PDB file of C-alpha atoms in Angstrom:
ATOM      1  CA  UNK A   1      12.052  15.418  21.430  1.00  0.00           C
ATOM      2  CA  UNK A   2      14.340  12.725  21.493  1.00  0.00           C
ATOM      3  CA  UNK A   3      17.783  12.416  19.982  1.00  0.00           C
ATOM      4  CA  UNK A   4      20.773  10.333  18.666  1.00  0.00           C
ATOM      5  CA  UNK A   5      24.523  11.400  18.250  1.00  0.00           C
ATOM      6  CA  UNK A   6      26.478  11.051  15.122  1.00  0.00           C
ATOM      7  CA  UNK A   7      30.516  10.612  15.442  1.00  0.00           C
ATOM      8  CA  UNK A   8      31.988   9.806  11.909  1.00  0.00           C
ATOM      9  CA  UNK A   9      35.051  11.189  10.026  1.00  0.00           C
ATOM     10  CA  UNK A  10      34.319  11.055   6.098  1.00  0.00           C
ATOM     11  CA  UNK A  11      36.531  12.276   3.315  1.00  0.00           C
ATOM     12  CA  UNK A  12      38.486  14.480   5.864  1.00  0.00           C
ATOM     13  CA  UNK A  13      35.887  15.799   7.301  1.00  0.00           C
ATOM     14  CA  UNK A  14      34.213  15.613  11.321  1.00  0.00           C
ATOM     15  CA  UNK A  15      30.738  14.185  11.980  1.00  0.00           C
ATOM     16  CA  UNK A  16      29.714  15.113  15.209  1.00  0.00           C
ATOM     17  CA  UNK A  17      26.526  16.574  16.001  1.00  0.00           C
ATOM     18  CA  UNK A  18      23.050  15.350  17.713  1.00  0.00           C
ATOM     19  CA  UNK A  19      20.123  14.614  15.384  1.00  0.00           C
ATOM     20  CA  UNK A  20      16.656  14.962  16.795  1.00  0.00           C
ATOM     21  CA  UNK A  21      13.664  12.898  15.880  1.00  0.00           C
ATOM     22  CA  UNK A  22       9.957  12.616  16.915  1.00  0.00           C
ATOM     23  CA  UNK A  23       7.192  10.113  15.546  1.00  0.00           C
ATOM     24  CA  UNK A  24       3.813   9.444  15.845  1.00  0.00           C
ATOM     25  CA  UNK A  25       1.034   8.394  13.051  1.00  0.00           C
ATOM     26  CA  UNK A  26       0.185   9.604  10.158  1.00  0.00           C
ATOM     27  CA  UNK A  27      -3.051  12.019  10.305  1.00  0.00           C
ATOM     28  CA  UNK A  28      -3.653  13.115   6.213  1.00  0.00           C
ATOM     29  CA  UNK A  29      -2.194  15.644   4.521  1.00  0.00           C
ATOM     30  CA  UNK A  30      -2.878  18.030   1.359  1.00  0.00           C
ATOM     31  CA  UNK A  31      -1.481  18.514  -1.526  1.00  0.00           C
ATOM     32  CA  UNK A  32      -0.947  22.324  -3.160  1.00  0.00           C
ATOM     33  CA  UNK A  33       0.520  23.667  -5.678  1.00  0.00           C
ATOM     34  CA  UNK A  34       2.860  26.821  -6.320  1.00  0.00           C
ATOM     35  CA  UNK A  35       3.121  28.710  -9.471  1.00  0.00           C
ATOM     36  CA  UNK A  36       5.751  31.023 -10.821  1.00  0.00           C
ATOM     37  CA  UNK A  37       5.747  32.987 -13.577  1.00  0.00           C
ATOM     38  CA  UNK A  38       8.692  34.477 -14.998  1.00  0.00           C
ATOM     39  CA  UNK A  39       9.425  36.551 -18.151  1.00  0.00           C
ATOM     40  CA  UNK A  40      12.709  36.266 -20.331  1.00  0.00           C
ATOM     41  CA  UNK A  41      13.275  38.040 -23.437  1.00  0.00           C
ATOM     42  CA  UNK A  42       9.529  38.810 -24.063  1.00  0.00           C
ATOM     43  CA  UNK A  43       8.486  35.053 -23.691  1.00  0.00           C
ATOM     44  CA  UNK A  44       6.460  33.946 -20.544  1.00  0.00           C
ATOM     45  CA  UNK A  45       7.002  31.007 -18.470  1.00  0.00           C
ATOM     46  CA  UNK A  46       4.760  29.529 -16.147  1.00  0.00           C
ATOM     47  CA  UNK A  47       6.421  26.861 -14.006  1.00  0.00           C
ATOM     48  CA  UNK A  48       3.948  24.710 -11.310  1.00  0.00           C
ATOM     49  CA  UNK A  49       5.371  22.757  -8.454  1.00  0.00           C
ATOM     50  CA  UNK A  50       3.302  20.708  -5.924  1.00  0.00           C
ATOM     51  CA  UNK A  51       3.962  20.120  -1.807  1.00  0.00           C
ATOM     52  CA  UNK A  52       2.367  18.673   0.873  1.00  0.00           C
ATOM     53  CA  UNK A  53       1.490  18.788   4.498  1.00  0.00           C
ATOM     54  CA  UNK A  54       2.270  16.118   6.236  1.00  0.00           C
ATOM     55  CA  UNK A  55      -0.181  15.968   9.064  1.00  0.00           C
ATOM     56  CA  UNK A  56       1.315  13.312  12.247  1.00  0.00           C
ATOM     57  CA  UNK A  57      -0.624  12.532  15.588  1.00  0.00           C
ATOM     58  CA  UNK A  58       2.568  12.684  18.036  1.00  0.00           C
ATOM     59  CA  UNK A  59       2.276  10.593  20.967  1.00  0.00           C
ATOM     60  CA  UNK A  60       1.241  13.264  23.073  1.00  0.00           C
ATOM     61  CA  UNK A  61      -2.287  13.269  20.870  1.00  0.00           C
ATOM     62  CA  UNK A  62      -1.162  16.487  19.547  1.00  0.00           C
ATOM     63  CA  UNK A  63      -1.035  16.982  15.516  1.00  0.00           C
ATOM     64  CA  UNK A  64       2.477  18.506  14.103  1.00  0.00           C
ATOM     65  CA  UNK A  65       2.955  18.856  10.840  1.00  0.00           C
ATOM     66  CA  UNK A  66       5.950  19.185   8.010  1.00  0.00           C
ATOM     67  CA  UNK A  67       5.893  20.429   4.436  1.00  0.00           C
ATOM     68  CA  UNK A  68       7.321  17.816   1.684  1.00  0.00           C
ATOM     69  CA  UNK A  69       8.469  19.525  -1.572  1.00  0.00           C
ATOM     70  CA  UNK A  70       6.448  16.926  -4.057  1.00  0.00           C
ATOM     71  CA  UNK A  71       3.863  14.747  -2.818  1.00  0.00           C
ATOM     72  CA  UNK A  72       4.495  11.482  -0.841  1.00  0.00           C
ATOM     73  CA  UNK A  73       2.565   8.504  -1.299  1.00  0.00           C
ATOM     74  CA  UNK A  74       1.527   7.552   2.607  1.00  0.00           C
ATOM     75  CA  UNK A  75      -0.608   4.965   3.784  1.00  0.00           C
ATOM     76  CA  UNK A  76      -2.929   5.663   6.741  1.00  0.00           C
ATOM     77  CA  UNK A  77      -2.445   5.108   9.962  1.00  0.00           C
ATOM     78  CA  UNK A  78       0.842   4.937   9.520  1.00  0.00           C
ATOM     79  CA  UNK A  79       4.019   5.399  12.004  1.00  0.00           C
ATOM     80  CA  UNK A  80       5.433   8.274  10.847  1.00  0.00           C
ATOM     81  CA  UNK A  81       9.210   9.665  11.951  1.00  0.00           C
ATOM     82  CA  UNK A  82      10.490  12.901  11.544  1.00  0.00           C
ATOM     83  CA  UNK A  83      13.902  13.851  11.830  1.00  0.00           C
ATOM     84  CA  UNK A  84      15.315  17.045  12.782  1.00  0.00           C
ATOM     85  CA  UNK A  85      18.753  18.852  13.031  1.00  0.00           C
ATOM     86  CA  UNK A  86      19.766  21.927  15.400  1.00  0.00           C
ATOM     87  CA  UNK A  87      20.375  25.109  14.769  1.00  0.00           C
ATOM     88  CA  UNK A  88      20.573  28.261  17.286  1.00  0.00           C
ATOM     89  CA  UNK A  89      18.861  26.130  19.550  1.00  0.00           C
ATOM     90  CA  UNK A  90      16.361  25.362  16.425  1.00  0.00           C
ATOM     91  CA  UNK A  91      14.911  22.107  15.642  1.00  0.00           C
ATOM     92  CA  UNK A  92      14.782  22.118  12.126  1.00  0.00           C
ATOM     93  CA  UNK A  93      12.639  19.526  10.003  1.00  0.00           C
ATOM     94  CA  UNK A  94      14.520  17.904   6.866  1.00  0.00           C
ATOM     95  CA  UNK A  95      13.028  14.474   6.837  1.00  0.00           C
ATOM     96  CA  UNK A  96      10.618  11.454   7.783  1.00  0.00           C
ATOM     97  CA  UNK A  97      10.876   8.324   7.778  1.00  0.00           C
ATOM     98  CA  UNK A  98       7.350   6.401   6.366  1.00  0.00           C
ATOM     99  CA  UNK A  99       7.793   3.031   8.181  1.00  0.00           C
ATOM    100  CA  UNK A 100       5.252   0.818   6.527  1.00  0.00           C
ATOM    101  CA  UNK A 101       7.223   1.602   3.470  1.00  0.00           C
ATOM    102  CA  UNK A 102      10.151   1.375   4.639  1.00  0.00           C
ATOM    103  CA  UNK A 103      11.177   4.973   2.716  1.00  0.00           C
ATOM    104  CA  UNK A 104      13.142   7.772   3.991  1.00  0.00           C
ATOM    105  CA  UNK A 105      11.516  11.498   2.328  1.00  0.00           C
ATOM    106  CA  UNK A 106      13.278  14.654   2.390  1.00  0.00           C
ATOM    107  CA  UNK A 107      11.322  17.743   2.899  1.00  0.00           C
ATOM    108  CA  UNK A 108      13.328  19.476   0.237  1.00  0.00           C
ATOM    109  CA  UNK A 109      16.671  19.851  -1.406  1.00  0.00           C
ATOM    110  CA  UNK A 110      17.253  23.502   0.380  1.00  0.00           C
ATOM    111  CA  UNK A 111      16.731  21.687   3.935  1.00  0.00           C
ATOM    112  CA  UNK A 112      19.070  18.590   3.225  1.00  0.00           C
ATOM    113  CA  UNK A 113      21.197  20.653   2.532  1.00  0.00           C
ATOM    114  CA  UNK A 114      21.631  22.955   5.472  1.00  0.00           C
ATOM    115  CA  UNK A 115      21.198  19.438   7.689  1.00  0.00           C
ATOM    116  CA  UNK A 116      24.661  18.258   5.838  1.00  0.00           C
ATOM    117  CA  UNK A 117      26.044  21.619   6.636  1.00  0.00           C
ATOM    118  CA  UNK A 118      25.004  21.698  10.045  1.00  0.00           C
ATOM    119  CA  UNK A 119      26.240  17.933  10.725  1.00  0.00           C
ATOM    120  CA  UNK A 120      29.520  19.289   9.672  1.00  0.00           C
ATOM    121  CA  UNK A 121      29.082  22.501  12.351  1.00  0.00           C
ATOM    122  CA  UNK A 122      29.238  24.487   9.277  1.00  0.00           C
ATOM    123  CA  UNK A 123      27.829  28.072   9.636  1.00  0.00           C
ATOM    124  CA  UNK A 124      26.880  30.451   6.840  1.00  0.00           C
ATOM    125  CA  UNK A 125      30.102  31.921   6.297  1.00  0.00           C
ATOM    126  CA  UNK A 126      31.657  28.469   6.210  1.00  0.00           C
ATOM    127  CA  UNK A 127      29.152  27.170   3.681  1.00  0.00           C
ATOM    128  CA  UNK A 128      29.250  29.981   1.567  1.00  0.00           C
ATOM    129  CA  UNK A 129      32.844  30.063   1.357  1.00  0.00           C
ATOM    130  CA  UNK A 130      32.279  25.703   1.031  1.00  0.00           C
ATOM    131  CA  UNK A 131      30.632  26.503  -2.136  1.00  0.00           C
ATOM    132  CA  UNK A 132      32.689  29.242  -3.706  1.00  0.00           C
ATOM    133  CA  UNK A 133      35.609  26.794  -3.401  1.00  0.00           C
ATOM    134  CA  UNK A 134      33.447  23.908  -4.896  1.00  0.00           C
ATOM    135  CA  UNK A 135      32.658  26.327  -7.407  1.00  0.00           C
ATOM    136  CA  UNK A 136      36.162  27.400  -8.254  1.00  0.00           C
ATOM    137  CA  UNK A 137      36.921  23.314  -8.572  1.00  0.00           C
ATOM    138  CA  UNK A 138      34.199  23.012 -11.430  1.00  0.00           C
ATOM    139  CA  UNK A 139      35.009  26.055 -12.879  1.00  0.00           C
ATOM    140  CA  UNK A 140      38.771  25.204 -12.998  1.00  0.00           C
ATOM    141  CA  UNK A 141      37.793  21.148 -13.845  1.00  0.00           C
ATOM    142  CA  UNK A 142      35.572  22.403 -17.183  1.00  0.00           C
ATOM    143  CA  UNK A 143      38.345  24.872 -18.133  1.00  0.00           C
ATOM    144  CA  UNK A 144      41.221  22.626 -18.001  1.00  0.00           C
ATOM    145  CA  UNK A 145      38.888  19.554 -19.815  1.00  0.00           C
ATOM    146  CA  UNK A 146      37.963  22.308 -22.671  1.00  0.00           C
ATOM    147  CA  UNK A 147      41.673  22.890 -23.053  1.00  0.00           C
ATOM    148  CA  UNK A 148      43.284  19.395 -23.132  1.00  0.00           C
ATOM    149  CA  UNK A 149      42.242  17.895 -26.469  1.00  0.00           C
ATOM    150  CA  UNK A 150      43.270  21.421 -27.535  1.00  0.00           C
ATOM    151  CA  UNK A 151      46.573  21.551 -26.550  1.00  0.00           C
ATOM    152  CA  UNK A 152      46.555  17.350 -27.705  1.00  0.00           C
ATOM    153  CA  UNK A 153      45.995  18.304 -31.050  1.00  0.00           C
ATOM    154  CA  UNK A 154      48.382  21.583 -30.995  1.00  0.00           C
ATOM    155  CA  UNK A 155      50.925  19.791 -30.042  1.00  0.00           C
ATOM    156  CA  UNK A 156      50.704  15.914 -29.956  1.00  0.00           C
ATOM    157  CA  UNK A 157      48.558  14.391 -33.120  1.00  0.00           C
ATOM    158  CA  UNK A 158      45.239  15.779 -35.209  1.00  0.00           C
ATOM    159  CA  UNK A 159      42.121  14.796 -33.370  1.00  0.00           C
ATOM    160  CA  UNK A 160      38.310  14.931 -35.222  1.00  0.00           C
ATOM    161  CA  UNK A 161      35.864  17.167 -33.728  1.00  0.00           C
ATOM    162  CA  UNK A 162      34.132  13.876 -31.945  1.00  0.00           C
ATOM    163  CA  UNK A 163      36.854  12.851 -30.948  1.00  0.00           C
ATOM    164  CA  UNK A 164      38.066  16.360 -28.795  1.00  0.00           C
ATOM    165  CA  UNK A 165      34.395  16.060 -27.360  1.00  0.00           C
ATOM    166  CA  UNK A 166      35.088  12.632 -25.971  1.00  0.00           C
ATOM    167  CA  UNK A 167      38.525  13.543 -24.171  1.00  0.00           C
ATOM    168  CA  UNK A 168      37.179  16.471 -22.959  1.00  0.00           C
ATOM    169  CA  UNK A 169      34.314  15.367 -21.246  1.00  0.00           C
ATOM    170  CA  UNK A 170      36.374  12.445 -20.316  1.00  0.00           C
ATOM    171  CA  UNK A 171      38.847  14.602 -18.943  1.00  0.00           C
ATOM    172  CA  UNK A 172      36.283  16.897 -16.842  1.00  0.00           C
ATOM    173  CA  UNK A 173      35.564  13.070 -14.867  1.00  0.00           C
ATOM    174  CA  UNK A 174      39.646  13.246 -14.245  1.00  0.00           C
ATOM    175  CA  UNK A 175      39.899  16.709 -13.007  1.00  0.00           C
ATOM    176  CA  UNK A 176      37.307  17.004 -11.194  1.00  0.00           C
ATOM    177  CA  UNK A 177      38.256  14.586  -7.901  1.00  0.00           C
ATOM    178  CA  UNK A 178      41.876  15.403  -8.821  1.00  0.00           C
ATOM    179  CA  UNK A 179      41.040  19.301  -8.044  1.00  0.00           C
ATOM    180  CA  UNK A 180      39.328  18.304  -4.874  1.00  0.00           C
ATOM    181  CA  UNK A 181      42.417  17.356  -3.173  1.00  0.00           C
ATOM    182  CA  UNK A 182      43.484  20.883  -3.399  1.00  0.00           C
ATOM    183  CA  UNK A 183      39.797  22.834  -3.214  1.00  0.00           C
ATOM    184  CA  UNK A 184      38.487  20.489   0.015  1.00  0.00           C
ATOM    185  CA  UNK A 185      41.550  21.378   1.699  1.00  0.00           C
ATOM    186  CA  UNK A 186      40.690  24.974   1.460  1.00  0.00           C
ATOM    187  CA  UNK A 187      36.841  24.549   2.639  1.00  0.00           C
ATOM    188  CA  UNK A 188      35.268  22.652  -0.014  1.00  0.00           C
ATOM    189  CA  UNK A 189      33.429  19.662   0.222  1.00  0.00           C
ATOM    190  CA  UNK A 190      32.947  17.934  -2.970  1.00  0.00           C
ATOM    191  CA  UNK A 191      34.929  14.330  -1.455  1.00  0.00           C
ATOM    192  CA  UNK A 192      33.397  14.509   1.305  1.00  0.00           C
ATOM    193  CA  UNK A 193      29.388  15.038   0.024  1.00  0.00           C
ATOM    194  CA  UNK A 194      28.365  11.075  -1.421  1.00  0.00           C
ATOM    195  CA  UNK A 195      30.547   9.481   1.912  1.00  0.00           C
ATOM    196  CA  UNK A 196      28.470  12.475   4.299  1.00  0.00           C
ATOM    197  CA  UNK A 197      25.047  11.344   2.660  1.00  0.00           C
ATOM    198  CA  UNK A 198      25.201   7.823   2.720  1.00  0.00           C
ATOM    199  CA  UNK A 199      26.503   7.896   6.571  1.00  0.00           C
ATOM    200  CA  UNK A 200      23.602  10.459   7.773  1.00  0.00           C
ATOM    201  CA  UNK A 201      20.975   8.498   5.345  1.00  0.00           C
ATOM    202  CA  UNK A 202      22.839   5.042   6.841  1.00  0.00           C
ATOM    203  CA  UNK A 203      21.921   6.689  10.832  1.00  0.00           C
ATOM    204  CA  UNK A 204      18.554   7.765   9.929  1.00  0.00           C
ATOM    205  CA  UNK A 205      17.608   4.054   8.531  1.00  0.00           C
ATOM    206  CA  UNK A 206      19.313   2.699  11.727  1.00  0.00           C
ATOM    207  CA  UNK A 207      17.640   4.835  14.014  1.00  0.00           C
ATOM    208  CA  UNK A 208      14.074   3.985  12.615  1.00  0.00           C
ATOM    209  CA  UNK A 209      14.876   0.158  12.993  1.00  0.00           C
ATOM    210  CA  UNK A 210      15.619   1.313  16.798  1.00  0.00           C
ATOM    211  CA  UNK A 211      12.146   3.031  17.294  1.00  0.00           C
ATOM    212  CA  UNK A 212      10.484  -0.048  15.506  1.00  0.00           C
ATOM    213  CA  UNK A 213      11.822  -2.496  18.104  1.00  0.00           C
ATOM    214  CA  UNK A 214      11.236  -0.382  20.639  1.00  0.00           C
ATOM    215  CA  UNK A 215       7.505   0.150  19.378  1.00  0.00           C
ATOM    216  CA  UNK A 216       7.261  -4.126  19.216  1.00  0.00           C
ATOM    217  CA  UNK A 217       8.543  -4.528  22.405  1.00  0.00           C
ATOM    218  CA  UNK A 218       6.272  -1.954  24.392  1.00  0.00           C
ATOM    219  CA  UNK A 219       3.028  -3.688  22.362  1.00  0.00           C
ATOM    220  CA  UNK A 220       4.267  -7.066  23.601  1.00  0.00           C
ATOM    221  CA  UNK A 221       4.412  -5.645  27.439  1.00  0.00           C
ATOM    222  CA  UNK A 222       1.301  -4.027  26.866  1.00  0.00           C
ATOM    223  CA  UNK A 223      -0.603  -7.591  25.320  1.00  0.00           C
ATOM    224  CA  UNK A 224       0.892  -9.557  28.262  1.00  0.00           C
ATOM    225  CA  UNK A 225       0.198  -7.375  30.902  1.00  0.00           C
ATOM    226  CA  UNK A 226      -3.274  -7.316  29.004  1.00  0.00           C
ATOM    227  CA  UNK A 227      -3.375 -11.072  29.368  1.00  0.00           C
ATOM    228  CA  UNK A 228      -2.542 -11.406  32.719  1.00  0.00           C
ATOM    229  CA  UNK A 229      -5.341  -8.503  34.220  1.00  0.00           C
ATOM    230  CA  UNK A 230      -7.618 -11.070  31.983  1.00  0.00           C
ATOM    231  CA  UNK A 231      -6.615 -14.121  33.588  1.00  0.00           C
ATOM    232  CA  UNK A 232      -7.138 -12.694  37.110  1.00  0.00           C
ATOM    233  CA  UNK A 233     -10.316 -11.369  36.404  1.00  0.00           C
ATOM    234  CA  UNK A 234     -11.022 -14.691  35.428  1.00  0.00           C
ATOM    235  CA  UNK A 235      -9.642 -16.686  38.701  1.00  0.00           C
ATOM    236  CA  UNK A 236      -7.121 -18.305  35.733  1.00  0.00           C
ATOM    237  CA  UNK A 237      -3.675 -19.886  36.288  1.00  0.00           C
ATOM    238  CA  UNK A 238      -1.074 -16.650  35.381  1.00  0.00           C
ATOM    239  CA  UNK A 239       2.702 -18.032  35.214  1.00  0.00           C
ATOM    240  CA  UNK A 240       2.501 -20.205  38.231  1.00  0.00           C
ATOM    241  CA  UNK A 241       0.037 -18.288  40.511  1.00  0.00           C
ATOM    242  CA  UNK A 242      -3.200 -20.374  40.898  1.00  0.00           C
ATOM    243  CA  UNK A 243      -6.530 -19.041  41.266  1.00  0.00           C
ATOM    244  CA  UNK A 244      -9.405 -20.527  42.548  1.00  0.00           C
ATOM    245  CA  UNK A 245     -12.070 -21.783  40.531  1.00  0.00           C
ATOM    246  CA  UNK A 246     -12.617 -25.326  41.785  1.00  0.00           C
ATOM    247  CA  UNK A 247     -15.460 -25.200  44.941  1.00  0.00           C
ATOM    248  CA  UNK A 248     -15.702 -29.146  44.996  1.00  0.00           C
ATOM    249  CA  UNK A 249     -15.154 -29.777  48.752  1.00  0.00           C
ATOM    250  CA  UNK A 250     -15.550 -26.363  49.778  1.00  0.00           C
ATOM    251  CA  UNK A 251     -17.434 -25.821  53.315  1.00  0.00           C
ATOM    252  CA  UNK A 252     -18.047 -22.110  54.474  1.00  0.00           C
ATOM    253  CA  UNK A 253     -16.555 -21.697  58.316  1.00  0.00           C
ATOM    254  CA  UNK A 254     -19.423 -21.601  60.625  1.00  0.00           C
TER     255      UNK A 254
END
């Protein structure tokens, strides 16, 4: 298993953990489905959801596999890379990287998640305590929007019904951020999510670009080292070195 470090600062926050990543080529997959059935107020709902197994030929000529919430459409023989994150001396899966495509797939929301938590060297109690303060920010946000036009029309000027709905809403845009200056201070990470996502998406994209190169270079070493065992075999001229072929003149010592 290879690996790549990631030192940022985003929104406040540190970056600075070691991603892990493996590839190989893409070996099929299948496609299931789940179903849930759940029962509220005597009505019953059946909800379906489909996956995938994502089956990749490593280098080693070994098959390893990941599960893809939804289906992902890959083409075959493809290089495939997955990325991993670390946790209790865990590799965890949470994405690949489909280079013919050039598109990055997460395995599901649940696993993105805990990656962005554990690039942040968040533990449980950190991220649960993360999202009660995010949480108390929305919670907070939504009542302060609902009360503005309120307290607009109580005590400024009359406001129509449509009108109230616009501020408010408009309002929940305003408080939202604004709250997150106080909330991310305390453990929350609602500034610091978009900037965190883009940088560990930005690394993953950069990282693939590093294994392509590196895959074009070793094929080029591998066609001219090719070339060259032909070219002996063959008594040819290889960068300079000349072989014989030419047996004009030539007169076997007696």
């Amino acid at each position: 298993m290879d690996s790549f470090a990631i030192k940022e600062t985003v929104a406040g926050k540190t970056v600075d953990c070691n991603w892990f990543y493996r590839s190989g080529t893409y070996a099929g997959g299948k496609v299931e489905t789940r179903t849930r059935t759940t029962e509220t107020n005597g009505r019953t709902k059946v909800t379906t959801t489909e996956y995938e197994t994502v089956n990749i030929r490593g280098t080693d000529g070994k098959i390893f596999s990941v599960v893809k919430d939804g289906t992902a459409n890959i083409p075959q023989d493809t290089l495939i890379t997955v990325f991993y994150y670390e946790t209790k001396d865990k590799y965890c899966p949470m994405a690949f990287y489909v280079h013919d495509t050039e598109r990055l797939n997460y395995l599901g929301q649940t696993e993105w998640k805990k990656a962005k938590s554990a690039a942040l060297k968040r533990g449980l109690a950190a991220s649960l305590w993360g999202s009660l303060m995010n949480g108390a920010n929305y919670i907070s946000s939504l009542g302060a929007a609902i009360a503005t036009p309120f307290l607009i029309k109580l005590h400024l000027f009359d406001l129509n019904d449509y009108v109230m709905w616009g501020v408010g809403i408009a309002m929940l845009f305003v408080y939202v951020p604004l709250f997150s200056l106080v909330t991310d201070r305390l453990g929350g990470t609602i500034r610091a999510d978009q900037p965190l996502e883009a940088l560990l998406k930005q690394q993953m994209f950069a990282q693939a670009e590093k294994i392509e190169k590196g895959m074009t270079r070793h094929q080029q070493n591998s066609n001219e080292l090719a070339f060259a065992g032909a070219g002996l075999a063959e008594g040819g001229i290889i960068d300079g070195a000349v072989g014989n072929t030419d047996n004009d003149g030539f007169k076997p010592m007696m």
